[in-house]
Coordinates of C-alpha atoms in Angstrom, one line a residue:
Q1 CA 83.0 74.2 83.6
L2 CA 81.8 71.5 86.0
L3 CA 78.1 71.1 85.3
K4 CA 75.6 72.3 82.7
N5 CA 72.0 73.4 83.3
T6 CA 72.1 73.0 87.1
R7 CA 70.1 76.1 87.8
T8 CA 71.9 76.3 91.2
G9 CA 73.0 79.5 93.0
D10 CA 73.8 80.8 96.5
L11 CA 76.7 78.4 96.5
A12 CA 78.6 77.5 99.8
V13 CA 81.5 75.2 100.3
N14 CA 81.5 72.6 103.1
A15 CA 85.1 72.8 104.5
A16 CA 84.6 69.3 106.1
D17 CA 84.3 67.4 102.9
Q18 CA 84.8 70.1 100.2
S19 CA 81.3 69.5 98.8
I20 CA 79.4 72.4 97.2
W21 CA 75.9 73.2 98.5
G22 CA 73.4 75.5 96.8
V23 CA 69.8 76.3 96.0
Q24 CA 68.4 75.0 92.8
H25 CA 65.3 76.7 91.3
H26 CA 63.1 74.7 88.9
N27 CA 59.4 74.6 88.2
G28 CA 58.8 77.3 90.8
L29 CA 60.3 75.3 93.6
S30 CA 63.5 75.8 95.6
T31 CA 65.6 72.8 96.4
I32 CA 68.8 72.6 98.6
V33 CA 71.3 70.5 96.6
R34 CA 74.7 69.1 97.3
I35 CA 77.5 68.7 94.7
P36 CA 80.1 66.3 96.0
A37 CA 83.7 66.2 94.7
P38 CA 84.7 65.8 91.9
Y39 CA 81.6 67.9 91.1
A40 CA 80.3 65.7 88.3
K41 CA 76.7 65.5 89.5
W42 CA 74.4 66.9 92.1
E43 CA 71.9 65.4 94.5
S44 CA 68.7 66.9 95.7
L45 CA 68.4 67.0 99.5
F46 CA 65.4 69.0 100.5
T47 CA 62.6 70.8 98.5
L48 CA 60.9 73.7 100.2
E49 CA 57.1 73.9 99.9
Y50 CA 55.7 76.1 97.1
G51 CA 56.0 79.8 98.0
R52 CA 59.1 79.6 100.0
D53 CA 62.7 80.3 99.0
V54 CA 66.0 80.2 100.8
Y55 CA 69.2 82.2 99.9
D56 CA 72.5 83.3 101.2
L57 CA 73.7 79.9 102.3
D58 CA 76.7 79.3 104.5
I59 CA 78.1 76.2 106.2
S60 CA 79.7 76.1 109.7
P61 CA 83.4 75.2 109.9
D62 CA 82.7 71.8 111.2
G63 CA 80.2 71.1 108.4
K64 CA 77.3 70.2 110.8
T65 CA 75.1 73.3 110.2
L66 CA 73.8 75.1 107.2
S67 CA 72.5 78.6 107.6
G68 CA 70.4 80.7 105.2
S69 CA 67.8 83.4 104.8
M70 CA 64.2 82.3 104.2
I71 CA 61.3 84.2 102.7
D72 CA 57.7 83.2 101.9
V73 CA 54.8 84.7 100.0
T74 CA 53.6 86.6 103.1
G75 CA 56.8 88.7 103.0
S76 CA 58.1 87.1 106.2
Q77 CA 61.9 87.0 106.3
K78 CA 63.8 84.8 108.7
L79 CA 67.3 83.7 109.5
V80 CA 67.3 79.9 109.7
R81 CA 69.6 77.0 110.1
F82 CA 69.5 73.3 109.0
D83 CA 71.2 70.2 110.4
T84 CA 73.3 68.9 107.5
A85 CA 73.0 65.3 108.8
Q86 CA 69.2 65.6 108.6
L87 CA 69.5 67.2 105.1
L88 CA 71.5 64.2 103.9
Q89 CA 68.6 62.0 105.1
H90 CA 66.1 64.2 103.3
Q91 CA 64.3 64.9 106.6
A92 CA 65.3 68.5 107.4
R93 CA 63.2 71.0 109.3
P94 CA 64.4 74.6 109.4
D95 CA 65.2 76.0 112.8
V96 CA 64.1 79.7 112.9
L97 CA 66.8 81.8 114.6
H98 CA 65.4 85.3 114.2
E99 CA 62.6 86.9 112.2
F100 CA 63.3 90.3 110.7
V101 CA 60.2 92.5 110.8
N102 CA 59.9 94.7 107.7
N103 CA 63.5 94.0 106.8
S104 CA 65.6 91.3 105.2
P105 CA 68.7 89.4 106.4
D106 CA 71.6 89.6 104.0
N107 CA 74.9 87.6 103.7
F108 CA 74.9 86.0 107.1
V109 CA 78.1 83.9 107.4
F110 CA 79.6 81.8 110.3
S111 CA 82.5 83.0 112.4
P112 CA 85.7 81.0 112.4
D113 CA 84.7 79.2 115.7
G114 CA 81.1 78.6 114.4
R115 CA 79.4 80.3 117.4
Y116 CA 78.2 83.4 115.6
L117 CA 76.5 84.4 112.4
Y118 CA 77.5 87.8 110.9
G119 CA 75.3 89.6 108.4
T120 CA 73.6 92.8 107.6
S121 CA 70.1 94.3 107.7
Y122 CA 68.4 97.6 107.0
Y123 CA 66.8 97.7 110.5
T124 CA 68.0 101.3 111.0
G125 CA 67.1 102.4 107.5
V126 CA 70.6 101.7 106.2
S127 CA 72.6 98.5 105.9
N128 CA 74.4 97.8 109.2
V129 CA 76.2 94.7 110.6
F130 CA 74.5 92.4 113.1
R131 CA 75.7 89.3 114.9
Y132 CA 73.6 86.3 116.0
D133 CA 74.8 84.4 119.0
L134 CA 73.9 80.7 118.4
Q135 CA 74.5 79.7 122.0
A136 CA 72.5 82.6 123.6
R137 CA 70.1 82.7 120.7
K138 CA 70.3 86.5 120.6
M139 CA 70.7 89.1 117.8
E140 CA 73.2 91.9 118.5
A141 CA 73.9 95.1 116.6
L142 CA 77.5 95.8 115.9
T143 CA 77.5 99.0 113.8
N144 CA 75.4 102.1 113.4
V145 CA 76.6 103.9 110.3
E146 CA 75.0 106.4 107.9
T147 CA 76.2 105.2 104.5
G148 CA 76.0 101.4 104.8
L149 CA 78.2 98.3 105.4
F150 CA 77.9 95.1 103.4
R151 CA 79.2 91.5 103.3
P152 CA 80.9 91.3 106.7
I153 CA 83.8 88.9 107.0
P154 CA 84.5 87.8 110.6
V155 CA 88.3 87.6 111.2
S156 CA 88.1 86.6 114.9
D157 CA 85.8 87.2 117.8
R158 CA 87.4 90.7 118.1
E159 CA 87.7 91.9 114.5
M160 CA 85.8 91.9 111.3
I161 CA 86.1 93.2 107.7
A162 CA 83.2 94.8 105.8
Y163 CA 82.6 96.8 102.7
Q164 CA 81.7 100.4 103.3
Y165 CA 79.6 102.3 100.8
T166 CA 81.2 105.6 99.6
A167 CA 80.5 108.1 96.8
K168 CA 83.3 106.4 94.8
G169 CA 82.2 102.8 95.4
F170 CA 82.8 100.2 98.0
S171 CA 85.8 100.3 100.3
P172 CA 86.9 97.5 102.6
V173 CA 87.2 98.5 106.2
R174 CA 88.5 96.7 109.3
M175 CA 86.8 97.3 112.6
A176 CA 86.4 96.0 116.1
V177 CA 83.6 93.7 117.1
E178 CA 81.7 95.6 119.7
P179 CA 77.9 95.0 120.4
R180 CA 76.0 98.3 120.5
E181 CA 72.9 99.3 122.3
D182 CA 72.6 102.9 121.0
I183 CA 71.4 102.2 117.5
T184 CA 68.9 104.6 116.0
A185 CA 67.2 105.1 112.7
I186 CA 68.8 107.5 110.3
R187 CA 66.7 110.6 109.5
Y188 CA 65.1 110.6 106.1
L189 CA 63.8 113.8 104.5
G190 CA 60.5 112.0 103.9
Q191 CA 60.2 111.2 107.6
Q192 CA 60.8 114.9 108.5
V193 CA 58.1 115.9 106.1
V194 CA 55.7 113.5 107.9
E195 CA 56.6 114.9 111.3
E196 CA 56.1 118.5 110.3
H197 CA 53.0 117.9 108.1
P198 CA 51.0 115.0 109.5
V199 CA 48.3 115.6 106.9
V200 CA 50.4 113.7 104.3
K201 CA 49.7 110.4 106.2
S202 CA 46.2 110.5 104.7
W203 CA 47.5 111.0 101.1
N204 CA 47.5 107.3 100.1
A205 CA 45.4 104.9 98.1
G206 CA 44.7 102.6 101.0
S207 CA 45.4 99.0 101.4
P208 CA 44.2 96.5 98.7
A209 CA 43.1 94.3 101.6
R210 CA 40.3 96.7 102.2
V211 CA 38.7 96.0 98.8
N212 CA 35.6 93.9 99.0
L213 CA 36.1 91.5 96.1
D214 CA 32.5 90.3 96.2
Q215 CA 31.3 93.8 95.5
V216 CA 33.6 94.6 92.7
T217 CA 33.4 91.3 90.9
T218 CA 31.3 91.7 87.7
Y219 CA 31.5 88.2 86.4
T220 CA 32.7 84.7 87.5
G221 CA 33.0 81.8 85.1
R222 CA 35.0 80.7 82.1
Y223 CA 36.6 83.4 80.1
R224 CA 35.6 83.3 76.5
P225 CA 37.7 85.7 74.4
L226 CA 35.6 85.7 71.3
S227 CA 32.4 86.7 73.2
R228 CA 34.3 89.7 74.6
L229 CA 35.6 91.2 71.4
R230 CA 35.4 95.0 71.4
L231 CA 36.5 97.7 69.0
G232 CA 39.8 99.0 70.3
S233 CA 40.8 101.7 67.9
V234 CA 40.1 103.3 64.5
Y235 CA 42.7 105.5 62.8
P236 CA 43.7 106.7 59.3
V237 CA 46.7 105.0 57.6
I238 CA 49.0 105.8 54.7
E239 CA 50.6 102.7 53.2
G240 CA 52.6 101.7 50.1
Y241 CA 51.4 99.7 47.1
K242 CA 54.1 99.0 44.6
N243 CA 55.5 102.5 44.0
T244 CA 52.5 104.5 45.0
A245 CA 50.9 105.6 48.3
T246 CA 47.4 104.6 49.4
A247 CA 45.2 106.2 52.0
G248 CA 42.6 104.4 54.2
L249 CA 41.4 103.3 57.6
R250 CA 42.5 100.6 60.0
F251 CA 40.2 99.0 62.6
N252 CA 41.5 97.0 65.6
V253 CA 39.3 94.6 67.5
S254 CA 40.3 92.4 70.4
D255 CA 39.2 91.0 73.8
P256 CA 40.4 92.8 77.0
L257 CA 43.3 90.4 77.5
G258 CA 44.4 90.4 73.9
L259 CA 44.1 86.7 73.5
R260 CA 42.1 87.1 70.3
A261 CA 42.7 90.0 68.0
F262 CA 41.4 91.1 64.6
D263 CA 42.7 93.9 62.4
F264 CA 41.1 95.3 59.2
T265 CA 42.5 97.8 56.8
A266 CA 40.7 99.3 53.8
A267 CA 42.5 101.7 51.5
I268 CA 42.3 103.3 48.1
S269 CA 45.0 104.2 45.5
P270 CA 45.1 107.3 43.4
G271 CA 43.9 107.4 39.8
S272 CA 47.3 106.6 38.3
V273 CA 46.9 103.0 39.5
P274 CA 44.9 100.6 37.1
S275 CA 41.2 100.5 38.1
D276 CA 41.3 96.8 39.1
E277 CA 44.1 97.6 41.7
R278 CA 42.8 100.8 43.3
L279 CA 40.9 99.0 46.2
H280 CA 42.9 97.4 48.9
F281 CA 41.7 95.2 51.8
K282 CA 43.6 93.4 54.6
L283 CA 42.0 91.2 57.3
G284 CA 44.1 89.6 60.0
Y285 CA 43.3 87.3 63.0
D286 CA 45.8 86.4 65.7
G287 CA 44.8 83.9 68.4
L288 CA 47.5 81.6 69.5
P289 CA 48.3 79.1 68.2
W290 CA 46.5 80.2 65.0
R291 CA 47.2 83.1 62.6
V292 CA 44.9 83.8 59.6
R293 CA 45.4 86.4 56.9
L294 CA 43.1 87.5 54.0
R295 CA 44.4 90.0 51.4
Y296 CA 43.2 91.8 48.3
N297 CA 45.8 93.9 46.5
A298 CA 47.7 94.0 49.8
T299 CA 49.5 97.1 51.0
D300 CA 52.2 97.7 53.5
F301 CA 53.4 100.8 55.3
Y302 CA 57.1 100.0 54.9
D303 CA 56.7 99.7 51.1
L304 CA 56.9 103.5 51.2
F305 CA 60.5 103.3 52.2
G306 CA 63.0 101.5 50.1
P307 CA 63.4 98.7 47.6
T308 CA 61.9 95.7 49.4
K309 CA 58.2 95.4 48.6
T310 CA 55.7 93.1 50.2
S311 CA 52.6 94.6 48.6
R312 CA 51.2 92.4 45.9
K313 CA 48.5 92.5 43.3
G314 CA 45.8 89.8 43.6
Y315 CA 44.1 88.1 46.5
A316 CA 45.4 85.6 49.0
A317 CA 44.2 83.6 52.0
S318 CA 46.6 82.0 54.4
T319 CA 46.7 80.3 57.8
A320 CA 49.4 79.1 60.1
Y321 CA 49.6 77.0 63.3
H322 CA 52.6 77.5 65.6
Q323 CA 53.7 75.6 68.7
Y324 CA 56.8 75.0 70.8
L325 CA 58.1 71.4 71.3
L326 CA 60.8 72.7 73.7
F327 CA 60.8 76.0 75.6
D328 CA 63.7 76.0 78.0
R329 CA 65.4 79.2 77.1
P330 CA 67.9 79.7 75.7
R331 CA 67.0 76.4 74.1
T332 CA 63.8 76.4 72.0
L333 CA 62.4 74.0 69.4
E334 CA 59.3 75.2 67.6
Y335 CA 57.3 74.2 64.5
T336 CA 54.9 76.0 62.2
L337 CA 52.4 74.5 59.8
H338 CA 51.0 76.8 57.1
A339 CA 48.7 76.7 54.0
A340 CA 47.9 79.4 51.5
Y341 CA 45.9 80.1 48.4
Y342 CA 46.8 82.9 45.9
G343 CA 44.9 84.3 43.0
G344 CA 45.3 87.1 40.4
L345 CA 49.0 86.9 40.8
E346 CA 51.3 89.3 39.0
T347 CA 54.6 88.4 40.8
L348 CA 55.6 85.6 43.1
P349 CA 54.5 86.2 46.7
E350 CA 58.0 85.5 48.0
Y351 CA 60.0 87.2 45.2
Q352 CA 58.9 90.7 44.1
N353 CA 61.0 90.8 41.0
V354 CA 60.0 87.4 39.5
R355 CA 56.8 87.4 37.4
A356 CA 54.3 84.6 38.0
P357 CA 53.6 82.5 34.9
Y358 CA 50.2 81.5 36.3
R359 CA 47.6 83.6 38.2
Q360 CA 46.7 81.0 40.8
Y361 CA 48.5 78.5 43.0
Q362 CA 48.2 76.8 46.4
S363 CA 50.9 76.1 48.9
V364 CA 51.2 73.9 52.0
G365 CA 54.2 73.2 54.2
G366 CA 55.9 73.6 57.6
H367 CA 59.2 74.3 59.2
L368 CA 61.0 73.2 62.4
D369 CA 63.4 75.7 64.1
Y370 CA 65.9 75.1 66.9
R371 CA 67.8 77.8 68.8
D372 CA 70.5 77.6 71.5
V373 CA 72.4 80.9 71.4
R374 CA 73.9 82.7 74.3
R375 CA 75.7 85.9 75.1
T376 CA 78.3 87.1 77.6
I377 CA 77.6 89.9 80.1
G378 CA 77.7 93.2 78.4
A379 CA 77.0 91.8 74.9
V380 CA 74.7 93.6 72.4
E381 CA 73.4 90.4 70.9
E382 CA 73.9 86.6 70.9
E383 CA 77.5 85.7 70.5
Y384 CA 77.8 82.0 70.4
G385 CA 75.8 78.8 70.1
Q386 CA 73.9 77.1 67.3
T387 CA 70.7 77.3 65.3
W388 CA 69.2 75.0 62.7
S389 CA 66.0 74.8 60.7
I390 CA 64.3 72.4 58.3
A391 CA 61.5 73.6 56.0
A392 CA 59.4 71.6 53.5
S393 CA 56.6 72.8 51.3
G394 CA 54.6 71.9 48.2
N395 CA 53.4 74.4 45.6
H396 CA 50.5 73.3 43.4
V397 CA 50.4 75.2 40.2
N398 CA 48.4 74.6 37.0
G399 CA 47.9 70.9 38.0
E400 CA 51.5 70.3 38.8
L401 CA 53.1 69.9 42.3
F402 CA 56.5 71.4 43.1
P403 CA 57.9 70.0 46.3
R404 CA 60.6 72.1 48.0
L405 CA 63.0 71.4 50.9
Y406 CA 65.7 73.4 52.5
A407 CA 67.7 73.4 55.7
T408 CA 70.0 75.9 57.5
Y409 CA 72.7 75.5 60.2
D410 CA 74.5 78.3 62.0
R411 CA 77.3 77.9 64.5
G412 CA 78.9 80.7 66.5
F413 CA 82.2 80.8 68.4
L414 CA 83.7 83.3 70.9
L415 CA 86.9 84.9 69.9
P416 CA 89.7 85.9 72.4
V417 CA 88.6 89.5 72.3
D418 CA 85.6 90.3 74.5
H419 CA 82.3 90.5 72.6
A420 CA 83.8 89.4 69.3
S421 CA 82.6 86.2 67.7
L422 CA 82.9 84.2 64.6
W423 CA 79.9 82.6 62.9
V424 CA 79.6 80.0 60.2
R425 CA 76.2 80.1 58.5
S426 CA 75.1 77.5 55.9
A427 CA 72.0 76.7 53.9
A428 CA 71.1 74.2 51.2
G429 CA 67.8 73.4 49.4
K430 CA 66.3 71.5 46.5
S431 CA 63.0 72.0 44.6
S432 CA 61.6 69.4 42.1
G433 CA 60.0 70.3 38.8
D434 CA 60.8 72.1 35.6
R435 CA 63.7 74.5 36.1
S436 CA 62.2 77.0 33.6
N437 CA 59.1 77.4 35.9
P438 CA 59.7 80.2 38.5
F439 CA 57.6 78.2 41.0
A440 CA 60.4 75.5 41.0
N441 CA 63.2 77.9 41.9
Y442 CA 64.8 79.7 44.8
Y443 CA 65.9 83.3 44.3
F444 CA 68.6 85.3 46.1
G445 CA 70.1 88.8 46.3
A446 CA 70.5 92.0 48.3
F447 CA 70.6 93.0 51.9
G448 CA 66.8 93.2 52.0
N449 CA 66.5 96.1 54.4
N450 CA 64.3 99.1 53.7
W451 CA 65.2 102.6 54.5
V452 CA 62.7 102.6 57.3
D453 CA 62.0 99.1 58.6
Y454 CA 60.6 96.9 61.4
Q455 CA 62.1 93.5 60.7
E456 CA 65.4 91.9 61.7
T457 CA 68.3 94.3 61.3
H458 CA 70.8 91.7 60.1
R459 CA 68.8 90.5 57.1
Y460 CA 72.0 89.5 55.3
R461 CA 72.0 86.4 57.6
E462 CA 68.8 85.0 56.0
Y463 CA 69.3 82.1 53.6
Y464 CA 67.7 84.0 50.7
A465 CA 69.7 87.2 51.1
F466 CA 73.0 87.8 49.2
P467 CA 74.3 91.3 49.5
G468 CA 76.1 92.8 46.5
F469 CA 73.4 91.8 44.0
D470 CA 69.9 93.0 43.2
L471 CA 66.9 91.5 44.8
N472 CA 66.1 88.1 43.4
A473 CA 68.9 88.4 40.8
I474 CA 70.2 84.9 41.3
G475 CA 68.0 81.8 40.9
G476 CA 68.0 78.0 40.7
N477 CA 66.0 75.0 41.7
A478 CA 68.8 73.8 44.0
F479 CA 71.3 75.8 46.0
A480 CA 74.1 75.6 48.6
R481 CA 75.3 78.7 50.5
L482 CA 78.1 79.2 53.0
M483 CA 78.8 82.5 54.8
L484 CA 81.6 83.4 57.3
E485 CA 80.7 86.3 59.6
C486 CA 82.9 88.1 62.2
T487 CA 81.2 90.5 64.6
L488 CA 83.5 93.0 66.2
P489 CA 83.3 94.3 69.8
P490 CA 80.8 97.3 70.2
V491 CA 82.1 100.8 70.9
R492 CA 80.0 102.3 73.7
F493 CA 79.3 106.0 73.9
K494 CA 79.1 108.2 77.0
R495 CA 78.1 111.5 75.4
V496 CA 76.8 111.3 71.8
G497 CA 73.6 113.2 71.2
V498 CA 71.1 115.0 73.4
P499 CA 68.6 113.6 75.9
S500 CA 65.8 113.3 73.3
F501 CA 68.1 111.7 70.7
Y502 CA 71.4 109.9 71.5
A503 CA 73.5 106.9 70.6
N504 CA 74.3 104.0 73.0
W505 CA 76.8 102.0 71.0
A506 CA 78.1 101.1 67.5
R507 CA 79.2 97.8 66.2
V508 CA 80.7 96.6 62.8
S509 CA 80.0 93.1 61.3
L510 CA 82.1 91.7 58.5
F511 CA 81.0 88.9 56.2
T512 CA 81.8 87.0 53.1
G513 CA 80.1 84.1 51.4
G514 CA 79.6 81.9 48.4
L515 CA 76.5 80.7 46.7
A516 CA 76.1 77.9 44.1
T517 CA 72.8 77.4 42.3
N518 CA 71.9 74.3 40.3
P519 CA 75.2 72.7 41.5
T520 CA 74.5 69.3 39.8
S521 CA 74.0 70.8 36.4
A522 CA 77.3 71.8 34.6
H523 CA 75.6 74.1 32.0
L524 CA 73.1 75.7 34.5
R525 CA 75.4 76.0 37.5
Q526 CA 76.0 79.6 38.7
N527 CA 78.6 80.5 41.3
A528 CA 78.4 83.8 43.2
F529 CA 80.6 85.4 45.8
D530 CA 80.2 88.4 48.0
A531 CA 81.9 90.3 50.8
G532 CA 80.7 93.2 52.8
A533 CA 80.2 95.0 56.1
Q534 CA 77.4 96.4 58.2
L535 CA 77.6 99.2 60.8
D536 CA 74.8 99.2 63.4
V537 CA 74.3 102.2 65.7
S538 CA 71.9 101.8 68.6
V539 CA 70.0 105.1 68.9
V540 CA 67.4 106.2 71.5
M541 CA 64.7 108.6 70.5
F542 CA 62.3 110.6 72.7
S543 CA 64.4 109.6 75.8
N544 CA 63.5 105.8 75.9
L545 CA 62.4 104.5 72.5
E546 CA 65.4 102.4 71.2
S547 CA 65.9 102.0 67.5
M548 CA 68.7 100.8 65.2
L549 CA 70.4 102.8 62.5
S550 CA 72.3 100.5 60.0
F551 CA 74.6 101.1 57.1
G552 CA 75.9 98.4 54.8
Y553 CA 78.1 97.9 51.8
A554 CA 78.8 94.8 49.8
V555 CA 80.4 93.7 46.6
G556 CA 79.4 90.7 44.6
R557 CA 80.9 88.7 41.7
T558 CA 79.5 86.1 39.4
D559 CA 80.3 84.9 35.9
G560 CA 83.1 87.4 35.6
R561 CA 80.8 90.3 36.4
S562 CA 81.0 92.5 39.5
S563 CA 78.3 94.5 41.2
H564 CA 78.0 96.4 44.5
E565 CA 75.2 97.5 46.9
V566 CA 74.8 100.3 49.5
M567 CA 72.3 99.9 52.3
A568 CA 70.9 102.4 54.8
S569 CA 68.1 101.4 57.2
L570 CA 66.4 102.7 60.4
K571 CA 64.7 100.0 62.3
L572 CA 62.0 101.7 64.4
L573 CA 61.4 100.8 68.0
R574 CA 63.7 97.9 68.4

């Protein structure tokens, strides 16, 4: 690796001084750059005006001329050249050699003597080889084939090599350089239809240029999303509440661009549910960067399927504010600030199996998240890189404040086998307050997936998960967790299933980890270990709706006791 984050492509080597030239794309602008030996840095030479781009660079054998193909927003495509001496002085002006009408120049390169430029174009309807004479300033056709020739390589002024398209792929061919005058367009079936049935010429929508914008404009001025809210849809819903099903209606309201959106769900439970829990309401607002939620005996559709429940008795109001500090993918740094109020609690909002000793509490906090993870070509997910996060919050309960702080750090490494990687995942946290109070503790356990789900497939990677144990089975007001994960290469399928339901690939992940809670207290410390595997199968339903079918198994051990867990989950519409 020579340079990082150069954003430079269309590379060409200057044989005169062994420097590398290329086109750098940044902030919507294209810049010709030079990377001199020993290739430790680059220098910007010439930035094209906005709306123009240059590609397919090549440099003459003497290093004095740089050629390229230029395109602009009008669709105009030209073969151009630059004087490298002028480029080095940042005063270049492109010399237009030839304009390709309704076609594009591709892969034009200099001949060994520097007199000609050889390239291809679809002038005849298929890719053929053309030659531009720099002395005579004339474009000449060299071939007239039916299947296409690509990336010509001039050997001498008499011979060249090109790649011929065949039914089995590209084959290199050697041919004589002979200018031709008898080039004609190949016959397309569509063209024959037009010639035999001229009426089809009128079967078109017309040019957008003919639209009178003044006549079709209904409003000009500032767009105000809240003043344009409209009811988008109303439909019946069935959702889960604890271990029962509820029935109700959902209303969706948003502006035409979706910048501000409200959703409201009202549902009712059957008579087997206590009377003060039969009515259910949810109101949500999404308008970046804000998110607001109001809940009363909240329900959730995915609570119908599996052990993980997010429905809760009581009422809640929460708001969150989210922004990016860095958005330069794959590197991102984002933060979220949040506040919430809960009342009528039966269990903790974050932990479904932990009863709340108090009915009301308030929470405020925020978290900072960094990601820089990457994948190799052909990967099914990110394979290496790093992520970290820091989260702090304060829970105010019964006049007492419980500050909480935790952090995570994950690092992935590529293995010698393609698409196999090794990840080290760690987390640690501390909460202040009375250990006997559930609001002062963290809780861990289980894969966390439901039988039918919509969240992240690999939930075992979350800091609060610990497969092999029941949900929320392990707790403490301080913790440290370390996990080692090995993701194996995926197995890809050619013929598994039918067109309406088939599998793309399958992949196995292996993991093992350790967890210590209350590590500083000898009599309260609890050590737990687990090991497991998860099989993920990418399935496609109804021809193009991709989902994920997952199976997992894990064993856990703590305090001399062993347990195990089996997981099956279908994540809909990945």
